[in-house]
mmCIF file of C-alpha atoms in Angstrom:
data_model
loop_
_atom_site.group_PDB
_atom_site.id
_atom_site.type_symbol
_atom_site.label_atom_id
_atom_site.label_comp_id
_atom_site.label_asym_id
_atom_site.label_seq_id
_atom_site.Cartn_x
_atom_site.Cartn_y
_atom_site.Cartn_z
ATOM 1 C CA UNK T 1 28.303 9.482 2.757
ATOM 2 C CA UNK T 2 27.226 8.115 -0.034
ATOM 3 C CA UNK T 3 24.221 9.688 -2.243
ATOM 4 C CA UNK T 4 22.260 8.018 -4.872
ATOM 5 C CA UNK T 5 20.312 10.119 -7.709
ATOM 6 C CA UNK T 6 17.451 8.898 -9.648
ATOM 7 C CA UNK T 7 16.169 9.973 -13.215
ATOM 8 C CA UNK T 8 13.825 11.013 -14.412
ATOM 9 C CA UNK T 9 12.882 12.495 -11.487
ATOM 10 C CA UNK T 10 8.967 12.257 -13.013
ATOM 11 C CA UNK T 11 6.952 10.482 -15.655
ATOM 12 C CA UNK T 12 4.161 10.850 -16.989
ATOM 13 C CA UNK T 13 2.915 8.383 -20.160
ATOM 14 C CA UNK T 14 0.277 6.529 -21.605
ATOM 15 C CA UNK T 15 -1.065 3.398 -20.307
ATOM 16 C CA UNK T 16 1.062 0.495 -22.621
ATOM 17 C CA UNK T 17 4.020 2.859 -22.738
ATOM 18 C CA UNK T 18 7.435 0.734 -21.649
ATOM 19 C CA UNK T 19 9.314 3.027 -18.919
ATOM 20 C CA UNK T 20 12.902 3.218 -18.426
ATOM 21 C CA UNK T 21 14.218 4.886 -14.631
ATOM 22 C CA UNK T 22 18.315 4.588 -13.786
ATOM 23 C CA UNK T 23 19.635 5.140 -10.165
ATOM 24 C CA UNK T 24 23.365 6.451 -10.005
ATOM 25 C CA UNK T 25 25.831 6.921 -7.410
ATOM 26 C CA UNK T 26 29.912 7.804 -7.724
ATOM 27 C CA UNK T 27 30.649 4.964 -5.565
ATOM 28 C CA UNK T 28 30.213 1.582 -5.767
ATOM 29 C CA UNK T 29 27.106 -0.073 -4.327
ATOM 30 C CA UNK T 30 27.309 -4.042 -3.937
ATOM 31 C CA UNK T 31 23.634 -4.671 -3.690
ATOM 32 C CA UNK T 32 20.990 -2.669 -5.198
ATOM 33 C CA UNK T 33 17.240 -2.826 -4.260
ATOM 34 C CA UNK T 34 14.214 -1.442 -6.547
ATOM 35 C CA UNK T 35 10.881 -0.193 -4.028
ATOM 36 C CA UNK T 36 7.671 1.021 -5.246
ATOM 37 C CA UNK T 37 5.337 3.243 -2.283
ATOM 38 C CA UNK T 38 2.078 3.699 -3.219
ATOM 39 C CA UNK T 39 0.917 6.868 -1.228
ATOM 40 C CA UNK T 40 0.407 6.611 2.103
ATOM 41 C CA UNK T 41 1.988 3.466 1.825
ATOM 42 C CA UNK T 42 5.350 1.883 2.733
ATOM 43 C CA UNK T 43 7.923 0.815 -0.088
ATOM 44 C CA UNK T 44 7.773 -2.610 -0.902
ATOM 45 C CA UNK T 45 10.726 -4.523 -2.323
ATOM 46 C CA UNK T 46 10.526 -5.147 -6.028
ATOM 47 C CA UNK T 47 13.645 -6.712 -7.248
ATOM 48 C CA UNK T 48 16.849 -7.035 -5.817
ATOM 49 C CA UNK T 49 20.220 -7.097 -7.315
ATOM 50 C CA UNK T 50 23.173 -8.901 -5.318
ATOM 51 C CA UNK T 51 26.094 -9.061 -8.612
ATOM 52 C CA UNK T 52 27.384 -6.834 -11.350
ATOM 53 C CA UNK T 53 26.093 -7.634 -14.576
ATOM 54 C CA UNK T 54 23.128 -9.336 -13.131
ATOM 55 C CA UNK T 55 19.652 -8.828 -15.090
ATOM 56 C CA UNK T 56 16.426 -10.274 -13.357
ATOM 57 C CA UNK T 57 12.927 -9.984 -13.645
ATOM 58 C CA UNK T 58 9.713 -9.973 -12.046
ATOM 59 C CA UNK T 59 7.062 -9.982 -14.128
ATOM 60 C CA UNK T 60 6.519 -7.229 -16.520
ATOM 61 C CA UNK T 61 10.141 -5.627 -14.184
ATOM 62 C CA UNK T 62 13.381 -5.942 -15.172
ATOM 63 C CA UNK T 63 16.215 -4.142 -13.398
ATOM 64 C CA UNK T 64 20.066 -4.800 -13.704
ATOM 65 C CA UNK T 65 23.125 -4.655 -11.755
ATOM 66 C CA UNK T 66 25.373 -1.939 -13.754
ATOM 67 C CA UNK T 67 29.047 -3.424 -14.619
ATOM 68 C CA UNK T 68 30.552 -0.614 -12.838
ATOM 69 C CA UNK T 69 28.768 -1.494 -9.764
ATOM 70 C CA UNK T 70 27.901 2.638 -9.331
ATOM 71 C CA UNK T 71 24.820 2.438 -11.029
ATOM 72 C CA UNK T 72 21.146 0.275 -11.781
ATOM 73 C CA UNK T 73 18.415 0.563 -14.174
ATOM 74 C CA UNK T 74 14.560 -0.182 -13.862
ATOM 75 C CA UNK T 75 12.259 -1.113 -16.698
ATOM 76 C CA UNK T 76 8.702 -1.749 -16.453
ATOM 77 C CA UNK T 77 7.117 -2.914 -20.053
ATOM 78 C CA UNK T 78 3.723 -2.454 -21.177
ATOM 79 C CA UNK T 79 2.683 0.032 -18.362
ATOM 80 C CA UNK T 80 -0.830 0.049 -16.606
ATOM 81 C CA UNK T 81 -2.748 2.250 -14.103
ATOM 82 C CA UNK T 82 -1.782 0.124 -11.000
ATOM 83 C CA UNK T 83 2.142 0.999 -11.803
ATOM 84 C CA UNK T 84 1.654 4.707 -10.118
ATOM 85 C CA UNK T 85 3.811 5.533 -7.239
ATOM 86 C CA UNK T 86 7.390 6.244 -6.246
ATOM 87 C CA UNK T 87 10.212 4.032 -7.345
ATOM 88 C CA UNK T 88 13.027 4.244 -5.246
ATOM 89 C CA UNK T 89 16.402 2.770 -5.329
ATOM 90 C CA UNK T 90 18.463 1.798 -2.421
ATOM 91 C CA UNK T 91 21.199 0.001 -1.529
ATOM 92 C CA UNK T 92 23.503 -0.667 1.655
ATOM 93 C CA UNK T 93 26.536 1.711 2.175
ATOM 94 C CA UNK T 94 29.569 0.301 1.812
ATOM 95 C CA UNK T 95 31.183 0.853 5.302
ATOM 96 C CA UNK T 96 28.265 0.915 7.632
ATOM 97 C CA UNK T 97 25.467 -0.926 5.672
ATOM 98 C CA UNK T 98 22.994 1.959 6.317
ATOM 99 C CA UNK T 99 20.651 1.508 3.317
ATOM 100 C CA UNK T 100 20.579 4.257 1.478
ATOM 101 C CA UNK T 101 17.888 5.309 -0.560
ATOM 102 C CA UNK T 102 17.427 7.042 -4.052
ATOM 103 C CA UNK T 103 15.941 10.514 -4.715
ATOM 104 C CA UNK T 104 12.821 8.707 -6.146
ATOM 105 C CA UNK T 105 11.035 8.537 -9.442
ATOM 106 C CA UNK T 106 7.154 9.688 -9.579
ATOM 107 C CA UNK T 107 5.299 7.615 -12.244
ATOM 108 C CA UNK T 108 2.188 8.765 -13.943
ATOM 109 C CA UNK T 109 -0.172 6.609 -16.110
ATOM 110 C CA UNK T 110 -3.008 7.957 -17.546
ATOM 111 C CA UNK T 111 -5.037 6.120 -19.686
ATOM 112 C CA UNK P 1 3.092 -14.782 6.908
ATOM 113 C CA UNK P 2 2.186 -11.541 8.617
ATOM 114 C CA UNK P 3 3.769 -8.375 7.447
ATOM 115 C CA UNK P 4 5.298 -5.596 9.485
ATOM 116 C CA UNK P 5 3.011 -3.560 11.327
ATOM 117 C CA UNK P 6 3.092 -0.268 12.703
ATOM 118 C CA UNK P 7 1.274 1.352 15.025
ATOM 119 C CA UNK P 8 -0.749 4.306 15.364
ATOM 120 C CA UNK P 9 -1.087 4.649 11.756
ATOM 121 C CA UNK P 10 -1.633 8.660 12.246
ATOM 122 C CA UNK P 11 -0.520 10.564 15.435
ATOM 123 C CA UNK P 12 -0.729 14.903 15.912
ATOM 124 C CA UNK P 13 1.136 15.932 18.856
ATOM 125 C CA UNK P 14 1.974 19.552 19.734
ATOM 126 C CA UNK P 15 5.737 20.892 20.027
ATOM 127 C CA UNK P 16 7.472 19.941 23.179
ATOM 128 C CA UNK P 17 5.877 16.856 23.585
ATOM 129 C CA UNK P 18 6.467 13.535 23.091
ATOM 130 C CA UNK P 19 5.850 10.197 21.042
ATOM 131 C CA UNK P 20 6.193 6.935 20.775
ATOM 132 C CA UNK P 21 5.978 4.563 17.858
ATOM 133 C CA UNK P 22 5.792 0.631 17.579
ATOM 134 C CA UNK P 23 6.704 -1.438 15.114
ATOM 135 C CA UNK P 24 6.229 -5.513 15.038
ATOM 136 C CA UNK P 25 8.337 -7.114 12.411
ATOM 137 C CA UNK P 26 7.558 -10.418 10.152
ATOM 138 C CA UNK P 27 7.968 -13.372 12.471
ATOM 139 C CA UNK P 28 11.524 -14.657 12.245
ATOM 140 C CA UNK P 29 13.015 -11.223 11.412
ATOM 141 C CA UNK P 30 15.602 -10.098 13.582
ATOM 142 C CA UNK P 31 16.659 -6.886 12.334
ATOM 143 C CA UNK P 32 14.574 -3.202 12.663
ATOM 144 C CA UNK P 33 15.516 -0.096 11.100
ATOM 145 C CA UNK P 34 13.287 3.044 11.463
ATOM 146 C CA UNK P 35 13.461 6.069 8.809
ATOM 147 C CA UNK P 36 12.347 9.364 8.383
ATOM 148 C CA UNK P 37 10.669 10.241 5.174
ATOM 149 C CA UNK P 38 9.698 14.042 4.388
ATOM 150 C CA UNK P 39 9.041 15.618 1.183
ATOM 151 C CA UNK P 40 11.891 17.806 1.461
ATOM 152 C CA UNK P 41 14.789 15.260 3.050
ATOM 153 C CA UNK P 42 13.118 11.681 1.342
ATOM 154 C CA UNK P 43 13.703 8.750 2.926
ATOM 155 C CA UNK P 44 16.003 9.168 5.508
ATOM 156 C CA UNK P 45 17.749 6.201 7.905
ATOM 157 C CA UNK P 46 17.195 6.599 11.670
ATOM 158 C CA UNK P 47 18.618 3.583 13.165
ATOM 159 C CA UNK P 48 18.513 0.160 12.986
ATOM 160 C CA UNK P 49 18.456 -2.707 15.562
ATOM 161 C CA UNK P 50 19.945 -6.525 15.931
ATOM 162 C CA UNK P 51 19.269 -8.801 18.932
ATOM 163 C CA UNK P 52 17.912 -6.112 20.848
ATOM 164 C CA UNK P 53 21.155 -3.962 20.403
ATOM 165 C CA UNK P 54 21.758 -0.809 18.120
ATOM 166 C CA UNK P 55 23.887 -1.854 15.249
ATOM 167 C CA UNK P 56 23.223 1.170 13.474
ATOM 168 C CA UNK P 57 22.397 5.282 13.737
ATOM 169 C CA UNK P 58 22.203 7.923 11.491
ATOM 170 C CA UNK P 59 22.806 11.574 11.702
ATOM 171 C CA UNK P 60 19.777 12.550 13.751
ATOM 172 C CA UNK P 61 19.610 14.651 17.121
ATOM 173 C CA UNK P 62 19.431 12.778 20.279
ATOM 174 C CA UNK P 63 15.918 13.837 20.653
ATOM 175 C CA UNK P 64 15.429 10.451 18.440
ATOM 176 C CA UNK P 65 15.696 6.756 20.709
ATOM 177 C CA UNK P 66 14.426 3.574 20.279
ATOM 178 C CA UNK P 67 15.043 0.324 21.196
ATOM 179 C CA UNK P 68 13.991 -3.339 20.330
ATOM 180 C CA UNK P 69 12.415 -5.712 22.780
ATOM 181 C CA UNK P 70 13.554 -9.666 23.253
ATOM 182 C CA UNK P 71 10.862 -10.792 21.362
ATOM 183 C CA UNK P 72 12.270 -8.426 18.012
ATOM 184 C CA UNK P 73 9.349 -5.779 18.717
ATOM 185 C CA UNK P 74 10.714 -1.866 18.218
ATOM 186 C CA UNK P 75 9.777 1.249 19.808
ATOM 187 C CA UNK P 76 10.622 4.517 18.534
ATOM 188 C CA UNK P 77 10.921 7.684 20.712
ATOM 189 C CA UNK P 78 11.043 11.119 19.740
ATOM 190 C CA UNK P 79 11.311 13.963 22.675
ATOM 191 C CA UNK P 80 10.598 17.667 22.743
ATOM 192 C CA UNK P 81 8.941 17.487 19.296
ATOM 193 C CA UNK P 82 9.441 20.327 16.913
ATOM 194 C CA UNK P 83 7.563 21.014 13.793
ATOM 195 C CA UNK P 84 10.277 19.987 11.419
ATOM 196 C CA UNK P 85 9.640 16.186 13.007
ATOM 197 C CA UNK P 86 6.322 16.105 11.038
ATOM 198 C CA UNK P 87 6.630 13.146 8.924
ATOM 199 C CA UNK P 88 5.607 9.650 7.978
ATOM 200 C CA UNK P 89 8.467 7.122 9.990
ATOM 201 C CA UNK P 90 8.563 3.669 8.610
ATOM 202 C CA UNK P 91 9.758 0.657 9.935
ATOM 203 C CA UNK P 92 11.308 -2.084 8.279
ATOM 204 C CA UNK P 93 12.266 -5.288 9.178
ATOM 205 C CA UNK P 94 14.864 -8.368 7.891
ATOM 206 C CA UNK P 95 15.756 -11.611 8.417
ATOM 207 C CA UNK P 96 19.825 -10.990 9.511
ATOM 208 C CA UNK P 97 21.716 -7.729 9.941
ATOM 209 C CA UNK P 98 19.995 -5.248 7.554
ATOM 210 C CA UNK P 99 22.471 -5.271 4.443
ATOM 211 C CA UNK P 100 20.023 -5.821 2.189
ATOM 212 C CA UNK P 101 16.333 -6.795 1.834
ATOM 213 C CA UNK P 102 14.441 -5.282 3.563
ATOM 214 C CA UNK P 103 10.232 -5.065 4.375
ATOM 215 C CA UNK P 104 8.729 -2.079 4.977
ATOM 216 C CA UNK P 105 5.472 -1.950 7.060
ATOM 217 C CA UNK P 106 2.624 1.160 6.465
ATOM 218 C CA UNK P 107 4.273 3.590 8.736
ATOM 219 C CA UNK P 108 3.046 6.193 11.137
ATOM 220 C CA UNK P 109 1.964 9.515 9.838
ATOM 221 C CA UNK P 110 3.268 12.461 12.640
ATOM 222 C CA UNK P 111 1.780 15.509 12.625
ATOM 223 C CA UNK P 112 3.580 17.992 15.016
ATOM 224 C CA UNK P 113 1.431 21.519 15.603
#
């Protein structure tokens, strides 16, 4: 099936620090969802991603669609203590619209 | 607008047993999927319900069931527990089939001794 691997697969940096994750895959995703889980928590839905090229934002978030379709990129700007957790990627697989998830990226600000 | 819950939040069973979970999706939502998530395996799809009818199923033994109620409510059933089952399962509901967005509720922390 199809597999989707995150980088880095941890960060740690300084509170104000701008972070950059990617999520790639060797096929082709149509949609692609960003999650964040706090610990003990359940992921919850940051931005999602439904065309190739697409850039949105939510806040101090921005994630695109990659051209290719086989790959997405998170960025948070001006990082703060509440942005630790897990970011995951996911998206549906193509012939059975499973979601798949990412491998995850741990975040660590400190101050 | 309520979120999805899950209940128990925290559950220890012994091996051999058995468990149920319950998950109540956002009002409107149609659509349940469960998943496993262990530090080893991450986040791992279980199965997902539609109109009380399994659209989906991943590669898990048969020992893993559920099923989804007229009203959209799920149930998740896991027989003859084994260690390896210890994990946090999360629910997650949507609106139409699950293709896409998705909301997650808490989950259910399983402890198997």
């Amino acid at each position: 099936g199809q597999q989707l691997n995150q980088s880095p697969q941890s960060m740690f940096i300084q509170e104000g620090e701008d972070v950059s994750m990617n999520c790639t895959s060797s096929s082709i995703f149509n949609t692609w969802l960003w999650y964040k889980q706090d610990p003990g928590e359940g992921p919850v839905l940051l931005i999602a991603l439904y065309k190739a090229g697409e850039l949105t934002s939510n806040g101090r978030l921005t994630a695109q669609f990659g051209i290719t379709r086989k790959d997405s990129f998170l960025n948070i700007s001006a990082s703060i203590p509440s942005d630790v957790g897990i970011y995951f990627c996911a998206g549906p697989e193509y012939n059975t619209d499973k979601l798949i998830f990412g491998t995850g990226t741990r975040l660590q600000v400190f101050p | 607008k309520a979120g999805v819950t899950q209940t128990p939040r925290y559950l220890i069973k012994t091996r051999g047993q058995q468990v149920t979970l319950s998950c109540s999706p956002i009002s409107g939502h149609r659509s349940v999927s469960w998943y496993q998530q262990t530090p080893g395996q991450g986040l791992q799809f279980l199965f997902e319900y539609f109109s009380e009818t399994q659209r989906n199923k991943g590669n898990f033994p048969g020992r893993f069931s559920g099923r989804q109620f007229s009203n959209s409510r799920s149930e998740m059933n896991v027989s003859t527990l084994e260690l390896g089952d210890s994990a946090l399962y999360l629910c997650a509901s949507s609106l139409g089939r699950a293709r896409g967005t998705q909301y997650f509720g808490p989950g259910t922390r399983l402890t198997v001794l």
